[in-house]
Coordinates of C-alpha atoms in Angstrom, one line a residue:
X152 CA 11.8 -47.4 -35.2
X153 CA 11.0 -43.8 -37.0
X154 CA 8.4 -43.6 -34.8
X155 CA 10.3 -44.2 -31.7
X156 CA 12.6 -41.4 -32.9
X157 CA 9.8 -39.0 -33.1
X158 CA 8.6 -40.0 -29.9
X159 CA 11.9 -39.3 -28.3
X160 CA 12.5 -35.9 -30.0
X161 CA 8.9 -34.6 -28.9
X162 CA 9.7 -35.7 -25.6
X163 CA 13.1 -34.1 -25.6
X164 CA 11.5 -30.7 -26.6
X165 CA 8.9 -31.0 -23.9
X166 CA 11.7 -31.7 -21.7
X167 CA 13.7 -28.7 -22.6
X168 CA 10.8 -26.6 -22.9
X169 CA 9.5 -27.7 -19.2
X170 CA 13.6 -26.6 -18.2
X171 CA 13.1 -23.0 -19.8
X172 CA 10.4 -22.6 -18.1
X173 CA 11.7 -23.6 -15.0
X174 CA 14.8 -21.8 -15.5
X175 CA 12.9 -18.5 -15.9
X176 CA 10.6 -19.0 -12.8
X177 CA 14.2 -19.3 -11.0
X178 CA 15.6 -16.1 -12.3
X179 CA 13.0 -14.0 -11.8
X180 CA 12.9 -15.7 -8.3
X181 CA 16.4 -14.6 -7.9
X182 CA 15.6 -10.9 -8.9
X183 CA 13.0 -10.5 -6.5
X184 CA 15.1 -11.8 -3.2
X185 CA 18.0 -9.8 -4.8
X186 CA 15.6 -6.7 -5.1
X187 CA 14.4 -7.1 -1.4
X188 CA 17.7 -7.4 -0.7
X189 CA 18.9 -4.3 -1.9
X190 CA 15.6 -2.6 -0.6
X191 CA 16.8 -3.1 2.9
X192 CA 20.4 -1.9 2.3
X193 CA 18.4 1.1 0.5
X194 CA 20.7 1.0 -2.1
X195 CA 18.7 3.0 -5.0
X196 CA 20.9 2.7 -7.1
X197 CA 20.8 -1.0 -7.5
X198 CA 17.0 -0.6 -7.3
X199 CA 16.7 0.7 -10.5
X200 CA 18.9 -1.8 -12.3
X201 CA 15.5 -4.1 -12.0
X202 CA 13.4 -2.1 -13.2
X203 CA 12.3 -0.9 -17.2
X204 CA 12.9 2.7 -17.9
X205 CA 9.4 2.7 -19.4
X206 CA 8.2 1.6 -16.2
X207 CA 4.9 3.1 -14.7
X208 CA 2.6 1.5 -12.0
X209 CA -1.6 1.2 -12.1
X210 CA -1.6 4.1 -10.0
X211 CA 0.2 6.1 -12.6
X212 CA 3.6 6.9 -11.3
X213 CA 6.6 7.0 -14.1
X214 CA 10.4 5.3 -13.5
X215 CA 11.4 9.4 -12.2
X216 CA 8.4 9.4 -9.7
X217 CA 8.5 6.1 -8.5
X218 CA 12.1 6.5 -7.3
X219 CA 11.7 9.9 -6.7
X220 CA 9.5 8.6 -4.1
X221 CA 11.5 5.6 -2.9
X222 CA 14.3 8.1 -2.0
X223 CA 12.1 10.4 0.2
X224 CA 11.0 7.0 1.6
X225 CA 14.3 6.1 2.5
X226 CA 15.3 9.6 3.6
X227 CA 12.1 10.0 6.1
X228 CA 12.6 6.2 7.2
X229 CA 16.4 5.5 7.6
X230 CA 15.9 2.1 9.2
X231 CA 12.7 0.8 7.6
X232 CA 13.5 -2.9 6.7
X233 CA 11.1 -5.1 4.3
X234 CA 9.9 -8.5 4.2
X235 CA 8.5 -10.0 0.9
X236 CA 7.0 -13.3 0.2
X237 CA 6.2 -14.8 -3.2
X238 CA 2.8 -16.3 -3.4
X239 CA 3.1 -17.4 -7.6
X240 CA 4.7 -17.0 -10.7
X241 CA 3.0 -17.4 -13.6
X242 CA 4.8 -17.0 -17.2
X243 CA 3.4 -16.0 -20.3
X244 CA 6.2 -16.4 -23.2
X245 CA 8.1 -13.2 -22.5
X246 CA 5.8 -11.7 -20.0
X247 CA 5.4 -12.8 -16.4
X248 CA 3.1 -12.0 -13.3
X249 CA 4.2 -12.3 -10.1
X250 CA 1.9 -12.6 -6.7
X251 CA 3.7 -10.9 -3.4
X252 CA 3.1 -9.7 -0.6
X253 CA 5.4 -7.1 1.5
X254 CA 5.8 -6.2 5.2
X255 CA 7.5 -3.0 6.3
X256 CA 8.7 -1.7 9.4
X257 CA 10.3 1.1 10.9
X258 CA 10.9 2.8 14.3
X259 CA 9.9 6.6 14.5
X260 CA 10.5 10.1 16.8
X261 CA 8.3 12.8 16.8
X262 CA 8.2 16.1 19.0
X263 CA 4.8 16.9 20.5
X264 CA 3.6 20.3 22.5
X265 CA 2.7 20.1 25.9
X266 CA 1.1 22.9 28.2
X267 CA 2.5 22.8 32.0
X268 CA 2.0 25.3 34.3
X269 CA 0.1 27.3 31.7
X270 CA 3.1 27.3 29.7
X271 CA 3.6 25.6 26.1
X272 CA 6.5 23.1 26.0
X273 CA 7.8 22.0 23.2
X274 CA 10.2 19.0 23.8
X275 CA 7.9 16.2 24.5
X276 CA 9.3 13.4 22.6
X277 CA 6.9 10.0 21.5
X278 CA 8.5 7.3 20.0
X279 CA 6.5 5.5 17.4
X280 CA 6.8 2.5 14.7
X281 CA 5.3 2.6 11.5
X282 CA 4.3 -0.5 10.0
X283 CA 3.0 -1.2 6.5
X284 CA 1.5 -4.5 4.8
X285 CA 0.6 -4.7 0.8
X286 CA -1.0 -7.6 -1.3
X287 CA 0.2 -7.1 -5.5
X288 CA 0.9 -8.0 -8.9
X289 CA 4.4 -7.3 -10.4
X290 CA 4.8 -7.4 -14.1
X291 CA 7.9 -8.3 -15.7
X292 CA 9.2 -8.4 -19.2
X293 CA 12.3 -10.2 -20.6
X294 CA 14.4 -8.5 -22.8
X295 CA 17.0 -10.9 -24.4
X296 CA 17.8 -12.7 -21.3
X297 CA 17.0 -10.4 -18.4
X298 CA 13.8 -10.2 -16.8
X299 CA 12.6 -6.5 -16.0
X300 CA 9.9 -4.8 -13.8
X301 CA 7.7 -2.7 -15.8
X302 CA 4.7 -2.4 -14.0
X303 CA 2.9 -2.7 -10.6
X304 CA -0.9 -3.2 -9.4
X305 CA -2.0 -3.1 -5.8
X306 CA -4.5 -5.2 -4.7
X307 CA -4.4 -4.0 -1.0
X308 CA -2.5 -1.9 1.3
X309 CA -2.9 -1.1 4.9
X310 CA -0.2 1.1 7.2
X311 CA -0.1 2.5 10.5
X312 CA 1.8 4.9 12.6
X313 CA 1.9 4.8 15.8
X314 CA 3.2 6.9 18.5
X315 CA 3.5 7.2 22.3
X316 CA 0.5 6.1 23.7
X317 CA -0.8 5.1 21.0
X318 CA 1.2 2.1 20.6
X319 CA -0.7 0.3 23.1
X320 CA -4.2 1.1 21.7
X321 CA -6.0 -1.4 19.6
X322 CA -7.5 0.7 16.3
X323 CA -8.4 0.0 12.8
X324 CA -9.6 1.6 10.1
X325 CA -12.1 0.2 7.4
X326 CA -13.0 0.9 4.2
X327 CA -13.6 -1.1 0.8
X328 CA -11.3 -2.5 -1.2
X329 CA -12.3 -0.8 -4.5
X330 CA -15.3 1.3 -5.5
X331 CA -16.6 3.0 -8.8
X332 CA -15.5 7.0 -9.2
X333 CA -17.8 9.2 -7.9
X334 CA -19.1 6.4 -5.1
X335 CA -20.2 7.2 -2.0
X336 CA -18.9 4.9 0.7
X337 CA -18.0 5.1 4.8
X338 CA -14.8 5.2 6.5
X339 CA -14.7 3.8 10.0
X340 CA -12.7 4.4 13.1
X341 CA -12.9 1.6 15.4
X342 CA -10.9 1.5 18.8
X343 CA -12.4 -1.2 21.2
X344 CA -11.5 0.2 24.4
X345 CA -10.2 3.7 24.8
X346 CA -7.9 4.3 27.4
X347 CA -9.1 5.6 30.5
X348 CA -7.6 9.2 31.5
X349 CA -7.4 10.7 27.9
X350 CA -9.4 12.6 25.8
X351 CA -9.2 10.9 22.7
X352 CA -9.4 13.0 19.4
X353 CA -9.8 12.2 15.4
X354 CA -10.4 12.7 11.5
X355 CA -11.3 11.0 8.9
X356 CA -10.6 12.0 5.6
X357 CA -10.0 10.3 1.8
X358 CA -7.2 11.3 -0.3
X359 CA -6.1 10.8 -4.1
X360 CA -2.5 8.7 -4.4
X361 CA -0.6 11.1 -6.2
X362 CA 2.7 12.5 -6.2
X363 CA 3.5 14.6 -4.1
X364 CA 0.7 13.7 -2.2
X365 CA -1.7 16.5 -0.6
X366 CA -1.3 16.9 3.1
X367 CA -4.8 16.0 4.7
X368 CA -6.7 18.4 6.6
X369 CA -9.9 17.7 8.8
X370 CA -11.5 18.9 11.4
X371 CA -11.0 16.8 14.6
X372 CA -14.1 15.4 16.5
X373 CA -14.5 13.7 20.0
X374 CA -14.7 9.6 19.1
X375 CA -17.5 8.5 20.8
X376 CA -17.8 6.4 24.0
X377 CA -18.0 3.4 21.7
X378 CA -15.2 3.7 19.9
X379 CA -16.5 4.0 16.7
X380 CA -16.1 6.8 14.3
X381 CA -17.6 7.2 10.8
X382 CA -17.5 9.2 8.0
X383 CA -19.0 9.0 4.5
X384 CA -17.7 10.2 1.9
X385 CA -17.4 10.3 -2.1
X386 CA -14.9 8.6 -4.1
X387 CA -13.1 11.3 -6.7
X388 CA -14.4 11.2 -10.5
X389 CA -10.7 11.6 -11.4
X390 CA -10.3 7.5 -11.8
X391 CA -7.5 8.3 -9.4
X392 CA -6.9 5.6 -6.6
X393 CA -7.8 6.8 -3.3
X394 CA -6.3 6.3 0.6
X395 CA -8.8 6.3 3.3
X396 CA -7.1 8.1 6.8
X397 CA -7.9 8.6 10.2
X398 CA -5.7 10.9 12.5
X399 CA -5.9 10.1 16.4
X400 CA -4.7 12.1 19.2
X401 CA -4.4 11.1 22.7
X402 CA -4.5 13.8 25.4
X403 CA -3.9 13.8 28.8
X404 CA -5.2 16.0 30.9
X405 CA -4.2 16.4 34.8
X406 CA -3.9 19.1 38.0
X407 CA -0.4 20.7 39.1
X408 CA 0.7 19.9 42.6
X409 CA -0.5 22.8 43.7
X410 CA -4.2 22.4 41.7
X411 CA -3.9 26.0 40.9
X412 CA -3.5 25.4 36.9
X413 CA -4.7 22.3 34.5
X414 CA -1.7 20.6 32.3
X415 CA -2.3 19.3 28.8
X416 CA -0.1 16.6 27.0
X417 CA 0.1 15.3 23.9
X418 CA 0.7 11.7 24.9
X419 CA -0.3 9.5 21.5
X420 CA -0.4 10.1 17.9
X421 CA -1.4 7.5 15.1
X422 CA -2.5 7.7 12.0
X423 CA -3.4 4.7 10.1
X424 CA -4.4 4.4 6.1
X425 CA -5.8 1.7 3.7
X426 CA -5.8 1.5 0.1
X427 CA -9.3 2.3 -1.7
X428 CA -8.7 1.1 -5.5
X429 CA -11.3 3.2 -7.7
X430 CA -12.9 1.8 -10.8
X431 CA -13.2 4.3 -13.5
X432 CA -16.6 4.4 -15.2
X433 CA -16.1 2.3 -18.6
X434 CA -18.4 1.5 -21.4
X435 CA -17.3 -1.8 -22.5
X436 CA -20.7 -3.6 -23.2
X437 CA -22.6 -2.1 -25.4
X438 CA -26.0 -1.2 -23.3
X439 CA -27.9 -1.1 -26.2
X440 CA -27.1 -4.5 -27.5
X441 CA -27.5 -6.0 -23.6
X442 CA -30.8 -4.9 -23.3
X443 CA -32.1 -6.5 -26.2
X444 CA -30.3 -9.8 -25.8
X445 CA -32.2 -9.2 -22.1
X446 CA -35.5 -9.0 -23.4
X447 CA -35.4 -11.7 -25.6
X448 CA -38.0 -14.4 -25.6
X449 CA -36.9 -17.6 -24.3
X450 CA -36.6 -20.7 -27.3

């Protein structure tokens, strides 16, 4: 009989155990629908009531830049809406890591320059969509009974902006996932088929994800007839995370009535990114020590 009561207690503990676990799975479940919720109202200020104030993210930004950045976000895309999924939750006593992935979208404007007539005009409108798709870890921490978001790492990220003519292009651009600092590695353009009619320009360039971030400058080349654009370059020694860009322009080029004076328009702009993650250079293993144990004689 004793041991039938010690059987039943054990099993109740597991049961109630197997419950808190479940029960934290669901909350933190709850805060990451209610946080894409309030993402989408842009509602900032509830935004920050999931997160730590000692929050900072694997690419370095604090709780001040992070939001600081989420406002300008919302402010330069006032209708961008967000989709995230939950992929796993996995709970380690009070810490948890959670697998997601997010979809963004957004429709844009931009103002281009044109030349007609031999005269500059300055009111050629493109619309445009931006659209962004990230693969992460979120880290939370409980703190009495409230699960908070202290910390972020992004596995991959890819987004592109598109406008005018551009829309109906087919491009990517490719680049590795991660690399060590101070790596060479290429950058590629590729657009399958070009579109007839335009003079297709672009650059390639890598920049460090900081805040603010540096605006990109490049010289612009012809892209081939194949499509293809590449560019190698060298990851920064900084053991900063890096983007990898390309900026395409679409021209079009055609005769007045009178075919006394060439016109030039601006007729597509995209500019597409992907996340390079950038290893910095550690000495964990002791080289030493790893050579010898190499060189050893087999028994």
């Amino acid at each position: 009989m004793k041991k039938l009561f010690i059987i039943f207690v054990l099993f109740l503990i597991t049961t109630l155990n197997v419950q808190a676990k479940v029960s934290d799975k669901t909350q933190i479940r709850q805060l990451l629908n209610d946080l894409n919720k309030y993402s989408n109202t842009h509602n900032i200020d509830a935004i920050k009531k999931f997160y730590s104030k000692d929050y900072i993210s694997f690419d370095g930004f604090n709780y001040d830049a992070f939001f600081v950045s989420i406002d300008e976000t919302f402010k330069s895309y006032p209708d961008i809406s967000y989709k995230s999924k939950i992929k796993s939750i996995n709970i380690f006593g009070d810490y948890a890591a959670v697998e997601m992935s997010d979809k963004s979208t957004s429709e844009k404007q931009t103002t281009t320059q044109a030349i007609v007539e031999n005269k500059p005009v300055l009111n050629n409108e493109l619309n445009g969509i931006m659209e962004s798709k990230s693969h992460y870890i979120t880290y939370l921490k409980k703190s009495g009974n409230k699960w908070l978001i202290y910390s972020d790492s992004i596995i991959a990220e890819e987004t592109s902006v598109k406008y005018g003519t551009a829309l109906d292009v087919d491009m990517k651009i490719s680049s590795p996932l991660s690399v060590n600092e101070g790596e060479e590695y290429c950058i590629k353009l590729n657009v399958p088929s070009k579109p007839k009619g335009s003079i297709m320009l672009a650059s390639i360039s890598r920049e460090e994800i900081k805040y603010p971030p540096n605006i990109p400058s490049d010289i612009f080349r012809k892209v081939p007839s194949d499509g293809i654009l590449e560019r190698v370059v060298t990851s920064n020694k900084n053991g900063m995370n890096e983007y990898s860009l390309a900026s395409v322009g679409l021209t079009e080029i055609s005769l007045n009535e009178e075919k006394t004076a060439i016109n030039y328009r601006m007729s597509g702009i995209a500019f597409l990114m992907k996340r390079v993650n950038v290893n910095p250079i550690k000495n964990a293993a002791d080289k030493e020590y790893i050579k010898k144990q190499l060189n050893k004689e087999p028994l």
